[in-house]
Short mmCIF file of C-alpha atoms and ligand atoms in Angstrom, two decimals:
data_model
loop_
_atom_site.label_atom_id
_atom_site.label_comp_id
_atom_site.label_asym_id
_atom_site.label_seq_id
_atom_site.Cartn_x
_atom_site.Cartn_y
_atom_site.Cartn_z
CA MET K 3 85.90 110.00 107.86
CA PRO K 4 84.29 112.58 105.52
CA PRO K 5 86.79 114.54 103.44
CA LEU K 6 87.69 117.93 104.88
CA ARG K 7 86.43 120.95 103.05
CA LYS K 8 89.19 122.88 101.30
CA PRO K 9 89.38 126.37 102.88
CA LEU K 10 89.00 129.37 100.62
CA TYR K 11 92.67 130.11 100.88
CA ALA K 12 92.88 131.30 97.28
CA LEU K 13 91.75 134.76 98.40
CA PHE K 14 95.07 135.15 100.18
CA LEU K 15 97.24 134.25 97.27
CA GLY K 16 97.11 137.62 95.48
CA ALA K 17 98.29 139.43 98.59
CA LEU K 18 101.31 137.12 98.86
CA ALA K 19 102.68 138.35 95.59
CA ALA K 20 102.85 142.02 96.78
CA PRO K 21 106.39 143.52 96.79
CA ALA K 22 108.16 143.71 100.16
CA SER K 23 107.76 147.00 102.07
CA ALA K 24 110.40 148.59 104.31
CA ALA K 25 108.44 147.33 107.32
CA GLN K 26 108.49 143.81 105.87
CA THR K 27 112.23 143.98 105.28
CA ALA K 28 112.75 145.05 108.90
CA ALA K 29 110.48 142.23 110.08
CA TRP K 30 112.51 139.66 108.10
CA ALA K 31 115.75 141.02 109.59
CA ASP K 32 114.27 140.68 113.08
CA LEU K 33 113.20 137.11 112.29
CA ASP K 34 116.68 136.25 110.99
CA ALA K 35 118.21 137.60 114.20
CA ARG K 36 115.88 135.38 116.26
CA ILE K 37 116.81 132.36 114.12
CA ALA K 38 120.53 133.04 114.60
CA LYS K 39 119.94 133.21 118.36
CA ALA K 40 117.91 129.97 118.39
CA LEU K 41 120.26 127.99 116.15
CA PRO K 42 122.76 126.64 118.73
CA GLY K 43 119.86 125.24 120.79
CA VAL K 44 118.23 123.76 117.68
CA ILE K 45 121.48 122.04 116.69
CA GLU K 46 121.98 120.66 120.19
CA LEU K 47 118.43 119.35 120.21
CA ARG K 48 118.93 117.63 116.86
CA HIS K 49 122.06 115.93 118.14
CA GLN K 50 120.17 114.68 121.20
CA ILE K 51 117.33 113.35 119.08
CA HIS K 52 119.83 111.82 116.65
CA GLN K 53 121.60 110.01 119.47
CA HIS K 54 118.32 108.53 120.78
CA PRO K 55 116.44 107.37 117.67
CA GLU K 56 113.27 105.26 117.94
CA LEU K 57 111.42 103.18 115.36
CA GLY K 58 107.86 103.86 114.12
CA ASN K 59 105.11 103.82 116.78
CA ARG K 60 107.78 103.47 119.47
CA GLU K 61 108.85 107.13 119.55
CA VAL K 62 108.03 107.49 123.25
CA GLU K 63 111.12 109.36 124.44
CA THR K 64 111.25 111.45 121.27
CA ALA K 65 107.61 112.48 121.71
CA GLN K 66 108.27 113.38 125.35
CA ARG K 67 111.25 115.48 124.35
CA ILE K 68 109.15 117.33 121.77
CA ALA K 69 106.19 117.86 124.09
CA THR K 70 108.43 119.18 126.87
CA ARG K 71 110.04 121.64 124.49
CA LEU K 72 106.68 122.82 123.10
CA ARG K 73 105.29 123.34 126.62
CA ALA K 74 108.40 125.31 127.59
CA LEU K 75 107.71 127.60 124.63
CA GLY K 76 104.15 128.14 125.87
CA LEU K 77 102.30 126.15 123.20
CA GLU K 78 99.16 124.10 123.78
CA VAL K 79 100.22 120.48 123.51
CA GLN K 80 98.31 117.31 122.61
CA THR K 81 100.03 113.93 122.91
CA GLY K 82 99.29 110.27 122.21
CA ILE K 83 97.77 110.89 118.77
CA ALA K 84 98.04 107.84 116.46
CA HIS K 85 100.16 106.16 119.21
CA THR K 86 102.93 108.67 119.88
CA GLY K 87 102.04 111.74 117.79
CA VAL K 88 102.32 115.23 119.26
CA VAL K 89 100.59 118.45 118.20
CA GLY K 90 101.65 121.90 119.36
CA ILE K 91 99.39 124.91 118.85
CA LEU K 92 100.70 128.45 118.96
CA ARG K 93 97.84 130.96 118.96
CA GLY K 94 99.02 134.34 117.77
CA GLY K 95 97.89 137.62 119.32
CA LYS K 96 96.18 138.73 116.11
CA PRO K 97 93.49 137.00 114.07
CA GLY K 98 94.56 135.17 110.96
CA PRO K 99 94.71 131.79 109.24
CA VAL K 100 95.87 128.49 110.71
CA VAL K 101 99.10 127.22 109.17
CA ALA K 102 100.28 123.65 109.82
CA ILE K 103 103.83 122.35 109.64
CA ARG K 104 104.46 118.63 109.73
CA ALA K 105 107.55 116.82 111.04
CA GLU K 106 108.15 113.09 111.59
CA LEU K 107 109.26 111.36 114.79
CA ASP K 108 110.58 108.00 113.58
CA ALA K 109 113.98 106.59 112.65
CA LEU K 110 115.03 103.59 110.54
CA PRO K 111 116.36 100.09 111.31
CA LEU K 112 119.90 100.82 110.14
CA THR K 113 123.25 100.69 111.88
CA GLU K 114 124.84 104.12 111.71
CA GLN K 115 128.28 104.43 110.11
CA THR K 116 128.86 108.18 110.19
CA GLY K 117 131.46 108.16 112.97
CA LEU K 118 129.92 111.39 114.31
CA PRO K 119 130.38 112.15 118.02
CA TYR K 120 126.59 112.05 118.45
CA ALA K 121 126.10 108.92 116.30
CA SER K 122 123.43 106.48 117.45
CA THR K 123 124.48 103.28 119.21
CA VAL K 124 120.87 102.21 119.87
CA ARG K 125 119.93 98.63 118.99
CA VAL K 126 116.44 97.09 119.11
CA LEU K 127 114.52 94.05 117.91
CA ASP K 128 113.05 94.95 114.51
CA LYS K 129 109.36 94.20 113.94
CA GLY K 130 109.03 96.05 110.64
CA GLY K 131 108.40 94.94 107.10
CA ASP K 132 112.03 94.57 106.01
CA LEU K 133 112.77 90.86 105.49
CA ARG K 134 116.50 91.32 106.10
CA THR K 135 116.03 92.69 109.57
CA ARG K 136 112.63 91.49 110.78
CA GLY K 137 112.94 89.59 114.07
CA LYS K 138 116.62 90.46 114.42
CA GLU K 139 118.41 92.96 116.57
CA VAL K 140 119.26 96.00 114.48
CA GLY K 141 120.82 99.39 114.86
CA VAL K 142 118.48 102.38 114.80
CA MET K 143 119.40 105.57 112.99
CA HIS K 144 117.82 108.84 111.95
CA ALA K 145 118.91 108.10 108.39
CA CYS K 146 115.99 109.94 106.79
CA GLY K 147 116.75 113.27 108.46
CA HIS K 148 113.60 113.26 110.59
CA ASP K 149 115.77 114.50 113.48
CA ALA K 150 116.49 117.60 111.38
CA HIS K 151 112.80 118.05 110.53
CA MET K 152 111.81 117.93 114.21
CA ALA K 153 114.58 120.35 115.17
CA MET K 154 113.58 122.78 112.41
CA ALA K 155 109.89 122.64 113.36
CA LEU K 156 110.80 123.36 116.98
CA GLY K 157 113.02 126.17 115.75
CA VAL K 158 110.04 127.69 113.93
CA ALA K 159 107.96 127.36 117.11
CA GLU K 160 110.66 129.14 119.10
CA VAL K 161 111.15 132.09 116.77
CA LEU K 162 107.43 132.63 116.20
CA ALA K 163 106.56 132.20 119.90
CA ALA K 164 109.04 135.01 120.68
CA ARG K 165 106.75 137.48 118.84
CA ARG K 166 103.54 135.73 119.68
CA ASP K 167 101.47 138.93 120.23
CA GLN K 168 102.25 140.06 116.70
CA LEU K 169 101.59 136.69 115.08
CA PRO K 170 98.55 137.10 112.76
CA GLY K 171 97.23 133.57 112.94
CA THR K 172 97.73 130.17 114.52
CA LEU K 173 100.63 127.80 113.99
CA LYS K 174 99.88 124.12 114.30
CA LEU K 175 102.91 121.85 114.53
CA ILE K 176 102.21 118.22 113.75
CA PHE K 177 104.81 115.68 114.89
CA GLN K 178 103.83 112.39 113.32
CA PRO K 179 104.97 108.86 114.16
CA ALA K 180 105.75 106.00 111.76
CA GLU K 181 106.30 107.90 108.54
CA GLU K 182 108.51 105.00 107.46
CA GLY K 183 105.61 102.64 108.13
CA PRO K 184 104.28 101.05 111.33
CA PRO K 185 105.52 97.69 112.65
CA LEU K 186 103.88 94.66 111.03
CA GLY K 187 100.30 94.25 112.17
CA GLU K 188 100.00 97.80 113.49
CA THR K 189 98.42 100.91 112.03
CA GLY K 190 100.01 104.32 112.06
CA GLY K 191 101.42 107.30 110.21
CA ALA K 192 99.77 110.26 108.53
CA ARG K 193 96.49 108.55 107.70
CA GLN K 194 95.89 107.65 111.33
CA MET K 195 96.89 111.14 112.48
CA ILE K 196 94.20 112.53 110.16
CA GLU K 197 91.65 109.95 111.32
CA GLU K 198 92.37 111.02 114.88
CA GLY K 199 91.64 114.63 114.01
CA VAL K 200 94.89 116.55 113.49
CA LEU K 201 93.38 118.42 110.56
CA SER K 202 90.46 119.67 112.61
CA ASN K 203 90.03 121.91 115.63
CA PRO K 204 91.55 124.17 114.43
CA VAL K 205 91.40 123.31 110.72
CA PRO K 206 94.65 124.38 109.02
CA ALA K 207 94.22 126.43 105.84
CA VAL K 208 97.48 125.07 104.44
CA ILE K 209 100.22 122.64 105.43
CA PHE K 210 103.97 122.82 104.86
CA GLY K 211 106.54 120.06 105.07
CA ILE K 212 110.27 119.99 104.51
CA HIS K 213 112.53 117.02 103.75
CA VAL K 214 116.30 117.07 103.80
CA THR K 215 118.11 115.27 101.00
CA ALA K 216 121.67 114.65 99.88
CA GLY K 217 122.63 117.76 97.92
CA THR K 218 124.16 121.21 98.27
CA ALA K 219 123.36 122.52 101.74
CA GLY K 220 120.64 125.13 101.90
CA THR K 221 119.30 124.69 98.37
CA PHE K 222 115.65 123.98 97.63
CA THR K 223 113.87 121.79 95.13
CA LEU K 224 110.18 122.15 94.71
CA SER K 225 107.50 120.71 92.45
CA ARG K 226 104.58 122.76 91.21
CA ASN K 227 102.23 119.77 91.15
CA ARG K 228 103.27 116.15 91.61
CA THR K 229 105.77 115.77 94.48
CA THR K 230 106.08 112.19 95.71
CA ALA K 231 105.14 108.78 94.34
CA ALA K 232 102.88 106.04 95.58
CA ALA K 233 105.00 103.13 96.82
CA ASP K 234 103.58 99.63 96.87
CA THR K 235 105.11 96.20 97.23
CA PHE K 236 104.43 93.22 95.00
CA GLN K 237 105.18 89.55 95.46
CA ALA K 238 105.10 87.14 92.52
CA ARG K 239 105.25 83.37 92.49
CA ILE K 240 106.16 81.60 89.25
CA THR K 241 105.52 77.89 89.47
CA GLY K 242 106.95 75.21 87.16
CA ARG K 243 107.85 71.59 87.90
CA GLN K 244 111.03 70.52 89.64
CA THR K 245 113.49 68.26 87.85
CA HIS K 246 117.18 67.37 87.34
CA ALA K 247 119.26 70.18 85.87
CA ALA K 248 120.58 67.77 83.21
CA PHE K 249 117.09 66.95 81.84
CA PRO K 250 115.10 70.22 81.79
CA TRP K 251 112.56 68.81 79.29
CA THR K 252 111.31 66.43 81.99
CA GLY K 253 110.05 69.36 84.08
CA ILE K 254 109.06 73.00 83.65
CA ASP K 255 111.88 75.42 84.48
CA PRO K 256 110.44 78.53 86.18
CA VAL K 257 113.83 80.36 86.15
CA PRO K 258 113.88 81.44 82.47
CA VAL K 259 110.18 82.25 82.82
CA ALA K 260 110.99 84.56 85.74
CA ALA K 261 113.78 86.14 83.69
CA GLN K 262 111.38 86.84 80.81
CA VAL K 263 108.74 88.23 83.18
CA ILE K 264 111.23 90.58 84.84
CA LEU K 265 112.34 91.96 81.47
CA ALA K 266 108.81 92.16 80.07
CA TRP K 267 107.64 94.16 83.09
CA GLN K 268 110.09 96.86 82.00
CA THR K 269 108.05 97.34 78.83
CA ILE K 270 105.18 98.62 81.01
CA PRO K 271 106.96 101.93 81.68
CA SER K 272 108.79 102.08 78.36
CA ARG K 273 106.24 100.73 75.82
CA GLN K 274 102.82 100.69 77.45
CA SER K 275 102.62 103.96 79.44
CA ASN K 276 101.50 107.14 77.73
CA LEU K 277 104.57 109.23 78.46
CA SER K 278 103.03 112.32 76.92
CA VAL K 279 100.46 112.44 79.73
CA LEU K 280 102.19 111.25 82.89
CA PRO K 281 105.71 110.38 84.02
CA ALA K 282 106.32 106.64 83.71
CA PRO K 283 105.85 104.26 86.62
CA VAL K 284 108.91 102.55 88.11
CA ILE K 285 108.94 98.78 88.61
CA SER K 286 111.91 97.42 90.54
CA VAL K 287 112.49 93.79 91.45
CA GLY K 288 114.45 93.84 94.69
CA ARG K 289 114.44 90.17 95.58
CA ILE K 290 114.64 86.94 93.55
CA GLN K 291 114.54 83.60 95.31
CA ALA K 292 114.69 80.15 93.69
CA GLY K 293 116.12 76.73 94.37
CA ASP K 294 118.53 75.22 96.87
CA ARG K 295 121.08 73.39 94.74
CA HIS K 296 123.12 73.96 91.58
CA ASN K 297 121.91 70.86 89.73
CA ILE K 298 118.22 70.89 90.56
CA ILE K 299 115.77 72.93 88.54
CA PRO K 300 113.50 74.41 91.22
CA ALA K 301 109.73 74.17 91.29
CA GLU K 302 109.23 77.83 91.98
CA VAL K 303 110.71 81.32 91.72
CA ARG K 304 109.62 84.05 94.08
CA LEU K 305 110.01 87.69 93.17
CA GLU K 306 109.46 90.71 95.35
CA GLY K 307 109.77 94.35 94.48
CA SER K 308 108.56 97.91 94.61
CA ILE K 309 106.17 99.76 92.31
CA ARG K 310 106.32 103.55 92.20
CA THR K 311 103.43 105.30 90.49
CA VAL K 312 102.44 108.93 90.10
CA SER K 313 98.63 108.76 90.23
CA ASP K 314 95.88 106.57 91.67
CA GLU K 315 94.81 105.50 88.17
CA GLN K 316 98.35 104.57 87.16
CA ARG K 317 98.71 102.56 90.35
CA GLU K 318 95.76 100.33 89.44
CA ASP K 319 96.73 100.15 85.78
CA VAL K 320 100.31 98.99 86.43
CA LEU K 321 99.20 96.16 88.67
CA GLN K 322 96.79 94.83 86.03
CA ARG K 323 99.53 94.95 83.39
CA MET K 324 102.05 93.21 85.66
CA ARG K 325 99.58 90.41 86.32
CA ARG K 326 98.68 90.01 82.67
CA THR K 327 102.34 89.97 81.61
CA ALA K 328 103.39 87.40 84.21
CA GLN K 329 100.43 85.09 83.63
CA HIS K 330 100.71 84.99 79.86
CA ILE K 331 104.49 84.56 79.77
CA ALA K 332 104.22 81.75 82.30
CA GLU K 333 101.46 80.07 80.29
CA ALA K 334 103.64 80.14 77.17
CA SER K 335 106.04 77.75 78.93
CA GLY K 336 103.40 75.69 80.73
CA ALA K 337 104.18 77.40 84.03
CA SER K 338 101.83 79.56 86.10
CA ALA K 339 102.21 82.92 87.79
CA VAL K 340 100.46 84.70 90.63
CA VAL K 341 101.18 88.35 91.38
CA ASP K 342 100.09 89.61 94.79
CA TYR K 343 99.92 93.24 95.57
CA LEU K 344 100.60 94.58 99.05
CA PRO K 345 99.25 98.13 99.11
CA GLY K 346 101.77 100.39 100.84
CA ASN K 347 101.40 103.33 103.19
CA TYR K 348 102.09 105.86 100.50
CA ARG K 349 99.84 107.34 97.86
CA ALA K 350 101.02 109.83 95.26
CA GLY K 351 101.46 113.35 96.66
CA TYR K 352 100.75 116.73 95.10
CA ASN K 353 101.72 120.29 95.87
CA ASP K 354 99.16 123.03 95.44
CA THR K 355 100.34 124.80 92.30
CA ALA K 356 98.93 128.25 93.12
CA LEU K 357 100.36 128.11 96.61
CA VAL K 358 103.78 127.06 95.31
CA ASP K 359 103.80 129.89 92.79
CA SER K 360 102.84 132.42 95.46
CA LEU K 361 105.45 131.24 97.95
CA LEU K 362 108.26 130.89 95.43
CA PRO K 363 109.47 134.54 95.82
CA VAL K 364 109.61 133.97 99.60
CA LEU K 365 111.76 130.87 99.09
CA GLU K 366 114.00 132.54 96.54
CA GLN K 367 114.97 135.03 99.27
CA VAL K 368 116.22 132.31 101.61
CA SER K 369 117.70 129.70 99.25
CA THR K 370 121.47 129.82 98.77
CA THR K 371 120.95 129.17 95.02
CA PRO K 372 117.88 129.70 92.79
CA VAL K 373 115.08 127.33 93.79
CA LYS K 374 115.04 124.33 91.51
CA ILE K 375 111.64 123.40 90.12
CA ASP K 376 111.28 119.75 89.10
CA SER K 377 108.47 117.38 88.26
CA GLY K 378 108.63 115.47 91.52
CA THR K 379 110.45 112.47 92.89
CA TYR K 380 109.83 108.74 92.87
CA GLY K 381 110.51 108.77 96.58
CA ALA K 382 107.42 108.42 98.75
CA ASP K 383 106.29 110.32 101.81
CA ASP K 384 103.00 110.15 103.67
CA PHE K 385 102.93 113.96 103.79
CA ALA K 386 100.86 113.24 100.68
CA GLU K 387 97.92 112.29 102.93
CA TYR K 388 97.69 115.78 104.44
CA ALA K 389 98.15 117.47 101.07
CA ARG K 390 95.28 115.40 99.68
CA GLN K 391 93.01 117.02 102.30
CA ILE K 392 94.21 120.63 102.38
CA PRO K 393 96.56 122.67 100.11
CA GLY K 394 100.13 121.67 100.84
CA VAL K 395 103.69 122.49 99.93
CA PHE K 396 106.36 119.85 100.39
CA LEU K 397 109.87 121.22 100.03
CA ARG K 398 113.10 119.33 99.57
CA MET K 399 116.25 120.90 100.99
CA GLY K 400 119.81 119.83 100.21
CA ALA K 401 121.68 119.29 103.46
CA THR K 402 124.99 117.55 102.74
CA PRO K 403 127.75 118.97 104.96
CA PRO K 404 130.13 120.94 102.68
CA ALA K 405 133.07 118.81 103.91
CA LEU K 406 131.41 115.77 102.29
CA ALA K 407 130.43 117.51 99.05
CA ASP K 408 133.20 115.86 96.99
CA LYS K 409 132.86 112.42 98.59
CA PRO K 410 130.64 109.60 97.29
CA VAL K 411 126.99 110.40 97.99
CA TRP K 412 125.29 108.86 101.00
CA PRO K 413 121.59 109.43 100.29
CA THR K 414 118.81 109.28 102.87
CA HIS K 415 118.20 105.72 104.15
CA SER K 416 121.93 104.94 104.00
CA PRO K 417 124.17 104.38 107.06
CA GLY K 418 126.42 107.32 106.18
CA PHE K 419 123.68 109.93 105.67
CA GLN K 420 124.58 113.24 107.34
CA VAL K 421 122.88 116.59 107.79
CA ASP K 422 124.71 119.91 107.72
CA ASP K 423 123.93 121.72 110.99
CA PRO K 424 124.07 125.34 109.72
CA SER K 425 121.56 124.48 106.97
CA LEU K 426 118.94 124.00 109.70
CA ALA K 427 118.84 127.81 109.90
CA VAL K 428 117.97 127.95 106.20
CA GLY K 429 115.13 125.47 106.71
CA ILE K 430 113.78 127.39 109.71
CA ARG K 431 113.98 130.61 107.72
CA ALA K 432 112.07 129.03 104.82
CA LEU K 433 109.32 127.53 106.98
CA SER K 434 108.87 130.56 109.22
CA ARG K 435 108.86 133.04 106.32
CA MET K 436 106.38 130.90 104.40
CA THR K 437 104.18 130.75 107.51
CA LEU K 438 104.40 134.49 108.17
CA ALA K 439 103.92 135.43 104.52
CA TYR K 440 100.80 133.30 104.35
CA MET K 441 99.46 134.59 107.68
CA ASN K 442 100.19 138.24 106.83
CA ALA K 443 98.45 137.91 103.48
CA GLY K 444 95.47 136.22 105.13
CA ALA K 445 95.20 138.78 107.92
CA ARG K 446 95.09 141.79 105.61
ZN1 LIG P 45 112.55 107.83 104.79
ZN1 LIG P 46 111.65 110.80 105.48
#
């Protein structure tokens, strides 16, 4: 697919910075009133989605629920994109730019432990890439907050559809399957959504995404440039020669070799990366497997782990260094090492700096505390794929229920992760104000 042309959105950016007029203040108050009215329905919808989670590329019921809701709001609806993806288009009564908002449909193979009345009890056979759960029956849980993202996106659709005639532009809501990765052997996620045309007809000028995180409810963190990391998996095999544990000199012990390799890899971020140019990569070994018995030196050690990098160049560079390190350390002991790289679904993601700077005053008005600007996260999200095609802003919103604020943290992807319901209003306010501010500036 040829790369999409970046729209000349920069023309709009100056207008965004203009101070709020009395009419604008009244318009925001009207929007807030609509959000307050929509909130109970949004919360109920999130609870329903939360109670019926589905894994990547299997979000059939979830997609139906979304499509039904979008049709009820009078949006044009497309379904079946990249398996189960849904797009809703709200054409405003006035001309103006196309703004896209992306939400994700999928849940995770995790057994929920929140004890909430609407907790998931769903169990399915897992076909994903997680070795612990693959081929086993697992619980399914919206542990990444995608239920909240869907509910907020539908909330935005509802409040903007209510003043459709005055909307100066088109809202395109993209509900994407398999953000957490498709089942083994299948394709899916953001890249396939783009291949199947979600960024064309109409072409969005900009795209916004929001992700809930553990943190003070209703607070925002935003990066001016780099937002999310590339996430790739590696597998390494260190081969020696099996022997009796009492006579190690009669074989080649791959275990101390593996230990040296693991430690030496940590010098790639700390000693070999130019930290004055880019944030360091992260190399984490998540799995070590060797041997079957206490008194046998095994023939082989297998390592598996995750590599997080912040640019395409760094991604390639780290792999070369990991291979070189493992091979040479293994050779020093007469062992051998092979490092295989399994490219992941996630490339590094970037926010559009000018767009972030222009929208920051809008966000400051809705955040419960000053917006925190950071240099990005080592978490990964395939929102990056959209933001590599058109200017994007990916926001992170704290959403820990205040009652849990003093308890040990349950981050996303953990069985106790919870989302504060009232903070959904803050997210809807942020997304709808960003959308309207951008459209108003573009329509001038
Ligand atoms: Zn996730
Ligand atoms: Zn997520």
